[in-house]
Amino acid sequence: MRTLIERRNQLLGPYYRLFYDEPVHVVRGEDVWLFDDTGERYLDAYNNVACVGHCHPRVVDILAKQAATLNTHTRYLHTHILDYAESLLSTLPNEIGRLTLTCTGTEANDLALRIANNRVGGRAGIVVTDWAYHGGSVAVAEITPCLGIGVGEHVRTVPAPDSYRCDPERLAAELEEQVTTAFADLRAAGYAPGAFVFDSIFSSDGVFAHPAGVLVPACDAARRLGALVVADEVQAGFARTGDAFWGFERHGIVPDIVTMGKPMGNGHPIAGLAARPEVLDAFADRSRHFNTFGGNPVSCAVGQAVLDIIVEEGLQENARATGDYLRAGLSELAGRHALIGDVRGAGLFTGCELVTDREPKTAATDATGDVVNALRARNVLVSRAGRDGNTLKIRPPLTFRRKHADLLVERLDDALTEVASA
Ligand SMILES: Cc1ncc(COP(=O)(O)O)c(C=O)c1O
């Protein structure tokens, strides 16, 4: 292990951070399980990329077959991209009728920013939530406050709708007011309203899923001011939130642009941007866009397989039912562990916020790190989110079942006991 870490540091440098005090050397994955180099098995309760389960045999088979047949770019005619676009667009509201494929979520958000800039004929004013993650290119890093390097001059931040610390009844109106003020401020600074961009499960902000509908007035206000509504579904999309296929659907909104990525290829790098035709066509009239790998036949075959499996294996319903079951188990733990301040989420996206006291809800940042490591020591993999890093982020493959939830709750019970008595 030490040799591997030294090689990494030497070859890759400090950017390549590792999870856990004692890192895990993974060599194989299967469904919700990861295996290390000694054959030890870990419950993966964190990987939303492998949404239909690690190394799903059908995905692997389709990938291999298409790779052995043809892989090329989109300057040739090919049916896979069209079939896939039809399937994917059929999961989205009718108003969203165009798809562009990329390889990463960052590229998709980058393109959304280009579209916003193009619309206003300059640098568009962008509003995001204040601990959001949207990606790492120069332009997208400027709208990604959680990188901690400051946002761009053309960016304003608003608090995510925190249903734990604020009155849920007032959240929608407050968000509307904050978004309106942010765009007014941007206009005063010379930036026309360009886009309100949000991760519809507010994952980096700390996982906020309720109340459903909280985004409606803010999105309406953004549109009235001339800004685009951009739902970043890189985390919330593809059936994860259970009630709906897309995170924004739970909130009853129809965005202008939807960006997506992570789970789309179950680990294969495929991402994309779907938009209202008038929005994308206006951009295409004035600007060129090409992505060498985006939309290649292998990616599209894989993407199609993932969509089919989600439907055929009933994974959206599983996300809903197992997610509710898991949160019920966690809420029951809260009755015995004072560290748990709040349990929230939708489908198989859960935040479990840890506090040193339930009033005034002081973030238990160090203890949360200890719990993550104590779980790792018990072969359960999760991580944490939020500005204070005190929310356990639990986001397993969509094939996670009740027996896996039981195991997680049992091990968390143990881990919390250990951390509280340390
Ligand atoms: C909400 C959200 N948007 C965008 C991205 C960027 O995606 P990628 O890492 O594929 O560029 C991420 C990555 O974590 C994300 O969580």
Short mmCIF file of N, CA, C and O in Angstrom, two decimals, residues 15 34-35 38 43-44 69 78 85 105 165-166 175 201 242 298 334 342 357 374:
data_model
loop_
_atom_site.label_atom_id
_atom_site.label_comp_id
_atom_site.label_asym_id
_atom_site.label_seq_id
_atom_site.Cartn_x
_atom_site.Cartn_y
_atom_site.Cartn_z
N TYR A 15 -2.54 16.54 -6.70
CA TYR A 15 -3.94 16.66 -7.12
C TYR A 15 -4.73 15.40 -6.85
O TYR A 15 -5.92 15.44 -6.59
N LEU A 34 -17.32 -3.76 -4.13
CA LEU A 34 -15.96 -3.56 -4.63
C LEU A 34 -15.06 -4.54 -3.89
O LEU A 34 -15.31 -4.85 -2.72
N PHE A 35 -14.03 -5.02 -4.56
CA PHE A 35 -13.11 -5.98 -3.96
C PHE A 35 -11.71 -5.41 -3.99
O PHE A 35 -11.30 -4.82 -5.00
N THR A 38 -6.75 -7.96 -1.73
CA THR A 38 -6.66 -9.18 -0.92
C THR A 38 -7.94 -10.01 -1.02
O THR A 38 -8.09 -11.02 -0.33
N LEU A 43 -18.99 -2.80 0.70
CA LEU A 43 -20.29 -2.34 0.21
C LEU A 43 -20.12 -0.92 -0.32
O LEU A 43 -19.77 -0.01 0.43
N ASP A 44 -20.34 -0.74 -1.61
CA ASP A 44 -20.16 0.58 -2.22
C ASP A 44 -21.46 1.37 -2.07
O ASP A 44 -22.41 1.16 -2.82
N THR A 69 -16.66 -3.55 -33.42
CA THR A 69 -17.32 -3.34 -34.72
C THR A 69 -16.90 -2.01 -35.35
O THR A 69 -16.43 -1.97 -36.48
N HIS A 78 -24.54 7.67 -38.54
CA HIS A 78 -24.58 6.43 -37.77
C HIS A 78 -25.91 6.41 -37.01
O HIS A 78 -26.37 7.45 -36.55
N ALA A 85 -30.47 9.24 -28.91
CA ALA A 85 -31.09 10.56 -28.70
C ALA A 85 -32.60 10.41 -28.56
O ALA A 85 -33.22 11.03 -27.68
N GLY A 105 -19.27 15.86 -17.58
CA GLY A 105 -20.23 16.84 -17.10
C GLY A 105 -19.68 18.25 -17.22
O GLY A 105 -20.41 19.20 -17.50
N ARG A 165 -31.84 23.83 8.45
CA ARG A 165 -31.55 25.02 9.25
C ARG A 165 -32.53 26.17 9.02
O ARG A 165 -32.51 27.16 9.76
N CYS A 166 -33.33 26.08 7.95
CA CYS A 166 -34.27 27.17 7.67
C CYS A 166 -35.68 26.61 7.67
O CYS A 166 -35.88 25.41 7.55
N LEU A 175 -35.56 31.76 -1.74
CA LEU A 175 -34.71 31.48 -2.90
C LEU A 175 -35.08 32.41 -4.07
O LEU A 175 -34.19 32.96 -4.74
N ILE A 201 -30.24 18.25 -6.80
CA ILE A 201 -30.28 17.61 -5.47
C ILE A 201 -29.32 18.34 -4.52
O ILE A 201 -29.16 17.99 -3.38
N GLY A 242 -35.68 8.64 -7.53
CA GLY A 242 -36.78 7.72 -7.26
C GLY A 242 -38.16 8.16 -7.74
O GLY A 242 -38.81 7.47 -8.50
N VAL A 298 -19.66 3.70 -29.66
CA VAL A 298 -19.49 2.87 -28.45
C VAL A 298 -20.22 3.54 -27.28
O VAL A 298 -21.00 2.89 -26.56
N ALA A 334 -31.10 7.75 14.55
CA ALA A 334 -31.04 9.09 15.15
C ALA A 334 -31.66 9.10 16.54
O ALA A 334 -31.29 9.92 17.39
N ASP A 342 -29.92 15.31 11.21
CA ASP A 342 -30.95 15.31 10.17
C ASP A 342 -30.68 14.19 9.18
O ASP A 342 -29.53 13.89 8.86
N ASP A 357 -24.39 19.21 18.57
CA ASP A 357 -25.56 19.45 19.42
C ASP A 357 -26.75 19.70 18.50
O ASP A 357 -26.61 20.25 17.42
N ALA A 374 -14.48 5.17 10.04
CA ALA A 374 -14.92 4.00 10.83
C ALA A 374 -15.78 3.08 9.97
O ALA A 374 -15.74 1.86 10.12
#
